[in-house]
JSON list of C-alpha atoms in Angstrom, two decimals:
[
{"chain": "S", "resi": 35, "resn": "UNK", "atom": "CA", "xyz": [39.33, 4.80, 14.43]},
{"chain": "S", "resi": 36, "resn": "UNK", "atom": "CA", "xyz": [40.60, 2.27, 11.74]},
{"chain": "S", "resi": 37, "resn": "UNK", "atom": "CA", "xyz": [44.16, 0.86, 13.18]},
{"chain": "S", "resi": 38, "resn": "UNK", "atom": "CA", "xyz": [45.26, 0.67, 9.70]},
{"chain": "S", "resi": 39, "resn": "UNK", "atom": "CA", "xyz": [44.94, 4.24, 9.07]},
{"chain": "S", "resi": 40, "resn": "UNK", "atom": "CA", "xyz": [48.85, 6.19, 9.77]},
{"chain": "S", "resi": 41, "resn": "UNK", "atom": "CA", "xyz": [46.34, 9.58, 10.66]},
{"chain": "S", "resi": 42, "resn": "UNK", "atom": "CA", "xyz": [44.37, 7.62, 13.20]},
{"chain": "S", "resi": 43, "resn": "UNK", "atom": "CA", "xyz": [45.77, 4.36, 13.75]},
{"chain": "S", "resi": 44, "resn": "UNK", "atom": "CA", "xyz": [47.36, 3.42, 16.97]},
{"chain": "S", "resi": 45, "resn": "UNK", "atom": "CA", "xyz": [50.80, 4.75, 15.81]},
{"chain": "S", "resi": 46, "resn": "UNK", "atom": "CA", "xyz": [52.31, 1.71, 17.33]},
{"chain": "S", "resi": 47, "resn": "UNK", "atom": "CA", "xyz": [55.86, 0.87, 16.28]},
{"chain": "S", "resi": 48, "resn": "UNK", "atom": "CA", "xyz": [55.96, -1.83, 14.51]},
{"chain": "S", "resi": 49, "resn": "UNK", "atom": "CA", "xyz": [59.30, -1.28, 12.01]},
{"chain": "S", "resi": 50, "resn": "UNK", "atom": "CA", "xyz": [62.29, 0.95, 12.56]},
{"chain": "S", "resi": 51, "resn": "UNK", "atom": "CA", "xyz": [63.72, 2.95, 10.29]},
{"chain": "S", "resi": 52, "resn": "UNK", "atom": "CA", "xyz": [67.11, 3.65, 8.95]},
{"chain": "S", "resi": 53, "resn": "UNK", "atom": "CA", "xyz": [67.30, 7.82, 9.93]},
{"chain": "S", "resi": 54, "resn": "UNK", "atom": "CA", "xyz": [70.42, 8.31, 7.74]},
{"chain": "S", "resi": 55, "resn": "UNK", "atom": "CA", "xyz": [68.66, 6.78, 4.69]},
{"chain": "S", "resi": 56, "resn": "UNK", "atom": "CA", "xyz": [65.48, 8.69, 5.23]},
{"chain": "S", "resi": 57, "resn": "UNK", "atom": "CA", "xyz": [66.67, 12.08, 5.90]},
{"chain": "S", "resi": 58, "resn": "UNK", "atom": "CA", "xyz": [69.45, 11.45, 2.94]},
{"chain": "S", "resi": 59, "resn": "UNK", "atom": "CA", "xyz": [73.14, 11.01, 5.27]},
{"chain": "S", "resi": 60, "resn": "UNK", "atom": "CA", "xyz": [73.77, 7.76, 3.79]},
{"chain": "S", "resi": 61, "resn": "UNK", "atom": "CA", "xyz": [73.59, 8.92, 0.52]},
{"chain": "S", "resi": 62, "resn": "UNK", "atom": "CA", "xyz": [76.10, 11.92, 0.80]},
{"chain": "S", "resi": 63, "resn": "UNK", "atom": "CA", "xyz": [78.43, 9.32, 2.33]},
{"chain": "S", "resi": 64, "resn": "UNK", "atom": "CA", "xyz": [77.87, 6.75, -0.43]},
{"chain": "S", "resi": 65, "resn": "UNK", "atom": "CA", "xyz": [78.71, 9.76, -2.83]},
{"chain": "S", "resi": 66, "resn": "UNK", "atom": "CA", "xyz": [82.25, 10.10, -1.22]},
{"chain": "S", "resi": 67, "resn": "UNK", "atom": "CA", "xyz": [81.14, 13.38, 0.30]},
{"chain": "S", "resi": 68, "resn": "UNK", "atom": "CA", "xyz": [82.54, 14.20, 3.85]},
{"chain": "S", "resi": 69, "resn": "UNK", "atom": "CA", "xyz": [81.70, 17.36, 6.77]},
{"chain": "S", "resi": 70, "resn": "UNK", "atom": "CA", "xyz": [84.26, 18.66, 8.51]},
{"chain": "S", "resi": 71, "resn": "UNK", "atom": "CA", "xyz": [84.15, 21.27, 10.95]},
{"chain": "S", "resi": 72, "resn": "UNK", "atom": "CA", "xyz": [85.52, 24.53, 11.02]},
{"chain": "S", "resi": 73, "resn": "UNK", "atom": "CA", "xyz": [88.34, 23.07, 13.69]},
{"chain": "S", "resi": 74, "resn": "UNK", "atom": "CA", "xyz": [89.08, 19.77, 11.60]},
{"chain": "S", "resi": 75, "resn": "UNK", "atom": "CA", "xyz": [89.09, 22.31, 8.46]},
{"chain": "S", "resi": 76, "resn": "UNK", "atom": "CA", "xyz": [91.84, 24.52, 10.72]},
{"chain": "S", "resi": 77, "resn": "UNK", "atom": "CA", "xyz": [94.30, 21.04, 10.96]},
{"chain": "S", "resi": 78, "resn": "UNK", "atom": "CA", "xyz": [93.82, 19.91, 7.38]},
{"chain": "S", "resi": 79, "resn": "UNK", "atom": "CA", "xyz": [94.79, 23.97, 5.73]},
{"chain": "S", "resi": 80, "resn": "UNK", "atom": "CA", "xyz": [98.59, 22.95, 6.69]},
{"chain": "S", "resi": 81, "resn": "UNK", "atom": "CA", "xyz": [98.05, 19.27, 4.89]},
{"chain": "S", "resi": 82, "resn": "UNK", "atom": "CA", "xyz": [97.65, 20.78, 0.97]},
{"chain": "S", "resi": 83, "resn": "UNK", "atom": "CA", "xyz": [94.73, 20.54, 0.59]},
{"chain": "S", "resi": 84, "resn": "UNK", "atom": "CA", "xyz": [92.43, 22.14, -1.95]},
{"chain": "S", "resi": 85, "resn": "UNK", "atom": "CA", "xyz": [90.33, 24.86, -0.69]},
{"chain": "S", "resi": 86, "resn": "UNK", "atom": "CA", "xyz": [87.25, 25.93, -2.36]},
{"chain": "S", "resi": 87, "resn": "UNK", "atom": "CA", "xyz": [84.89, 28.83, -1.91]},
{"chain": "S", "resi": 88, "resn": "UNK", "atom": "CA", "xyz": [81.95, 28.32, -4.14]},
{"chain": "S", "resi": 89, "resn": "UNK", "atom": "CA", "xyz": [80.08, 32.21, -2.66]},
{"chain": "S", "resi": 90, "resn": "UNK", "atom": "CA", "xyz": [79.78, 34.63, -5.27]},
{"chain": "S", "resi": 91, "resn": "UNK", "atom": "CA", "xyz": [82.81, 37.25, -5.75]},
{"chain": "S", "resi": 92, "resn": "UNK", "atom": "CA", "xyz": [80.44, 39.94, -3.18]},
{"chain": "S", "resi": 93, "resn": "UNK", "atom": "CA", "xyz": [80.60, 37.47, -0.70]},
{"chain": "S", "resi": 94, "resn": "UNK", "atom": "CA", "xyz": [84.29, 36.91, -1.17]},
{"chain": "S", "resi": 95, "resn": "UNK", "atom": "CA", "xyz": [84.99, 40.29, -0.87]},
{"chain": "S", "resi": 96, "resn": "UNK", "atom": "CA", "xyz": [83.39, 40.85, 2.71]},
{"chain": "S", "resi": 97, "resn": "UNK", "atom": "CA", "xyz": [85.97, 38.10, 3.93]},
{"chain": "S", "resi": 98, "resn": "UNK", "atom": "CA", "xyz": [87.41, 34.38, 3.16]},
{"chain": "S", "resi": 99, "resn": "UNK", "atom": "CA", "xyz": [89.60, 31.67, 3.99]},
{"chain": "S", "resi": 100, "resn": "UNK", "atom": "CA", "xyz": [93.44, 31.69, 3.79]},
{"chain": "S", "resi": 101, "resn": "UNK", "atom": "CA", "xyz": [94.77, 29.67, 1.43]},
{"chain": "S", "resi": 102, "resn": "UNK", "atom": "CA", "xyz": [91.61, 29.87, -0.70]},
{"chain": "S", "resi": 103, "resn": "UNK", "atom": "CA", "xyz": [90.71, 29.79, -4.20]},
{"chain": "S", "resi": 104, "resn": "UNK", "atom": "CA", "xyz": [87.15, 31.03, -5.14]},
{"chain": "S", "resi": 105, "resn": "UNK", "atom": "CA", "xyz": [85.46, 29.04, -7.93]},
{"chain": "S", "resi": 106, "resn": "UNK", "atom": "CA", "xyz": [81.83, 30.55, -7.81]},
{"chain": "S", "resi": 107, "resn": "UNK", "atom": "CA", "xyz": [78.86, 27.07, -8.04]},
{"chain": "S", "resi": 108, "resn": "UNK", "atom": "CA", "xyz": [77.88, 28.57, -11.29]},
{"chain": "S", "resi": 109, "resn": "UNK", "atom": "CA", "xyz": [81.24, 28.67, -12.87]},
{"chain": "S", "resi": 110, "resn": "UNK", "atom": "CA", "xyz": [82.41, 25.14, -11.03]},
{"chain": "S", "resi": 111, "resn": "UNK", "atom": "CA", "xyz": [81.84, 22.78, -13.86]},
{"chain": "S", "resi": 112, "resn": "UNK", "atom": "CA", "xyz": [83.57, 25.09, -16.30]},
{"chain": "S", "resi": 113, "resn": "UNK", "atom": "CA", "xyz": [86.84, 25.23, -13.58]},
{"chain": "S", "resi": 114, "resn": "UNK", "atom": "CA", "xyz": [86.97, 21.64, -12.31]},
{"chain": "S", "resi": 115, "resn": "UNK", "atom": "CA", "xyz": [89.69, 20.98, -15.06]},
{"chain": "S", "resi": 116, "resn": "UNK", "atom": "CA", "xyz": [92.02, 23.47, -12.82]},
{"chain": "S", "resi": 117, "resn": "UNK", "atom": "CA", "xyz": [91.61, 21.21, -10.15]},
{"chain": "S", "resi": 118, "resn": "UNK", "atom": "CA", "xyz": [94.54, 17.98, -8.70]},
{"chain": "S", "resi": 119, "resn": "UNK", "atom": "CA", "xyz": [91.80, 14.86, -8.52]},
{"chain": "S", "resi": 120, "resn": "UNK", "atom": "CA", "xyz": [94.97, 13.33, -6.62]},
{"chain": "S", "resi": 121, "resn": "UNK", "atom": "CA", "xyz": [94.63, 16.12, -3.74]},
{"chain": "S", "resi": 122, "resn": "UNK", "atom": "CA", "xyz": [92.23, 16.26, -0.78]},
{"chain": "S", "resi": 123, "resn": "UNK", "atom": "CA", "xyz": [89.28, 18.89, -2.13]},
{"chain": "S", "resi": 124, "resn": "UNK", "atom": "CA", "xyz": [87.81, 20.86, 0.48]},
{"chain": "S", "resi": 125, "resn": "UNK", "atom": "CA", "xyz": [84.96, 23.21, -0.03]},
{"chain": "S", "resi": 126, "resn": "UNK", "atom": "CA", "xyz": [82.88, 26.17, 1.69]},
{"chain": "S", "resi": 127, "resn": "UNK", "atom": "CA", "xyz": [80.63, 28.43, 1.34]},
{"chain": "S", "resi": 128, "resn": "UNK", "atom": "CA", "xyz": [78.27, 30.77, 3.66]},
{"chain": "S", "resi": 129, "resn": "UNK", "atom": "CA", "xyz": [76.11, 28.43, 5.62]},
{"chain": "S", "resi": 130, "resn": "UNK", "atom": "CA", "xyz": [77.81, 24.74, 3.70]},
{"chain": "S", "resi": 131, "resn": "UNK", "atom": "CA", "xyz": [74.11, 24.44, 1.29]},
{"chain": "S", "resi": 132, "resn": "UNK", "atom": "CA", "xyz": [75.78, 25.30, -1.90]},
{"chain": "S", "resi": 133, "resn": "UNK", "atom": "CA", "xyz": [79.22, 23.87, -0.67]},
{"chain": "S", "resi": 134, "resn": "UNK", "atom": "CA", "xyz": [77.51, 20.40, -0.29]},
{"chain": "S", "resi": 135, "resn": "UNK", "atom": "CA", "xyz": [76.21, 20.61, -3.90]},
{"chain": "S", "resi": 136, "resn": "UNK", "atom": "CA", "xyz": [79.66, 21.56, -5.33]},
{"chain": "S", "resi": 137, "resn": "UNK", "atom": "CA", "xyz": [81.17, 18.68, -3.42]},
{"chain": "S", "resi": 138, "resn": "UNK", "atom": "CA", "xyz": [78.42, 16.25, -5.12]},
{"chain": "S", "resi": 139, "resn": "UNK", "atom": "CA", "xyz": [79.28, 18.02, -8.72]},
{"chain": "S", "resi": 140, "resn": "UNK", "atom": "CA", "xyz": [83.33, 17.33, -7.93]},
{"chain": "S", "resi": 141, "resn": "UNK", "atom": "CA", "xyz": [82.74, 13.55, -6.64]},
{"chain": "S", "resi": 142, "resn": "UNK", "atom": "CA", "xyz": [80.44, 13.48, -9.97]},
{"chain": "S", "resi": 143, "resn": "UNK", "atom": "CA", "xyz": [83.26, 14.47, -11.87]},
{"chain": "S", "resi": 144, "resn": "UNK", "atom": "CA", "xyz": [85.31, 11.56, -10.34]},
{"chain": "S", "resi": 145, "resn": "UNK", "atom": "CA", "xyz": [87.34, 13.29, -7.50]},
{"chain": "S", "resi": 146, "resn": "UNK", "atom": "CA", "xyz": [87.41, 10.30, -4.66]},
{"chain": "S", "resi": 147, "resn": "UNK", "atom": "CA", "xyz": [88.97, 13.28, -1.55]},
{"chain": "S", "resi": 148, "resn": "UNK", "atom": "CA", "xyz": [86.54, 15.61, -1.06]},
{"chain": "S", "resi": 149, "resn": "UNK", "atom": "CA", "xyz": [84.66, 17.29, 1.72]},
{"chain": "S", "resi": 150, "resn": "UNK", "atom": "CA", "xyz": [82.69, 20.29, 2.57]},
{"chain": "S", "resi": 151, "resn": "UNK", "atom": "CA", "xyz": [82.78, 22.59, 5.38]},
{"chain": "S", "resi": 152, "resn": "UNK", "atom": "CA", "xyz": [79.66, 21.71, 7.67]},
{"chain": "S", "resi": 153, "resn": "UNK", "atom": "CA", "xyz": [77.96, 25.24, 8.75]},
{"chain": "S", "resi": 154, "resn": "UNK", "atom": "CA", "xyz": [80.21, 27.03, 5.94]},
{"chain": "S", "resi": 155, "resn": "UNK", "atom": "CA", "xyz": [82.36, 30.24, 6.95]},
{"chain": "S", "resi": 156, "resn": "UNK", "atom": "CA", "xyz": [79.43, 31.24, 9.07]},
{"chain": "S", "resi": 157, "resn": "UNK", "atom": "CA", "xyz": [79.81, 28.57, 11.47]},
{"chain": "S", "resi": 158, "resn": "UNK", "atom": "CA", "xyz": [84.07, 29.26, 10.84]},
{"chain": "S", "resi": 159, "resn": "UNK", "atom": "CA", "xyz": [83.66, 32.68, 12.12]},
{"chain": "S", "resi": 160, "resn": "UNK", "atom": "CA", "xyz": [81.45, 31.51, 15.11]},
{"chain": "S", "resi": 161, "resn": "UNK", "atom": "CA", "xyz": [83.90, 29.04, 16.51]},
{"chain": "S", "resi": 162, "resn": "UNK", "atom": "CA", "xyz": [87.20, 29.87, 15.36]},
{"chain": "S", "resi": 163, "resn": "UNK", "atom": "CA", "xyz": [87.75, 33.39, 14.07]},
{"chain": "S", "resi": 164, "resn": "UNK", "atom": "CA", "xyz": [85.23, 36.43, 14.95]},
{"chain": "S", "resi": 165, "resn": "UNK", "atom": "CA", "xyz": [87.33, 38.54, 12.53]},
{"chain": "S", "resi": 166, "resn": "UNK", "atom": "CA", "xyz": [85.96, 36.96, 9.15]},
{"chain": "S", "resi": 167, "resn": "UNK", "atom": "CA", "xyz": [82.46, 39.30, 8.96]},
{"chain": "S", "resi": 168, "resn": "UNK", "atom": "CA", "xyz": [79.40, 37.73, 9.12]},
{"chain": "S", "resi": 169, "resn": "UNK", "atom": "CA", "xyz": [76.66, 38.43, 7.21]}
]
């Protein structure tokens, strides 16, 4: 075995590592982009903010949000303009993978308020409303 090798070295620790850098949290947070959870999501609908569903208009048909606006990813950049950069931005979408990219596209575009719902309306129907379908 050569101890220098990572396959069949010793695997002794000798450094740690920052987790959030390596698996990429630091750099949504240095991008001004924030989870919430369905339950935080809940407090902040009554605050004004913004709320964004980035699904396509199928998926907005088998259920959404109160309160929301849908503003499919592809047609985002085209909409933004329709958008208060002074209000708190909020945005969802099935399971939170494309919501997370819109987020990064608005804080791109200079919004400094924004979040995404962590888990997306999946995880909202799980944990706070069993009426919104699941699919």
């Amino acid at each position: 075995r050569d101890a220098r090798c990572p396959a069949c070295g010793t695997r002794e620790l000798t450094t740690l590592i920052d987790y959030d850098a390596f698996c990429g949290a630091s750099e949504n947070r240095a991008a001004g982009v924030r989870r919430v959870s369905p339950a935080v999501l809940a407090q902040r609908l009554t605050s004004g903010a913004q709320l964004i569903d980035v699904r396509e208009p199928w998926e907005w048909a088998l259920g959404h949000l109160p309160g929301a606006r849908l503003m499919p990813l592809g047609q985002l950049e085209r909409l933004l303009s329709t958008l208060d950069p002074a209000c708190e931005t909020i945005v969802y979408c099935h399971l939170g993978v494309r919501s997370l990219e819109a987020a990064r596209q608005i804080v791109a575009a200079g919004f400094s308020n924004v979040a995404h719902l962590d888990g997306g309306i999946d995880r909202w129907s799980v944990e706070l409303d069993s009426g919104v379908p699941r699919y």
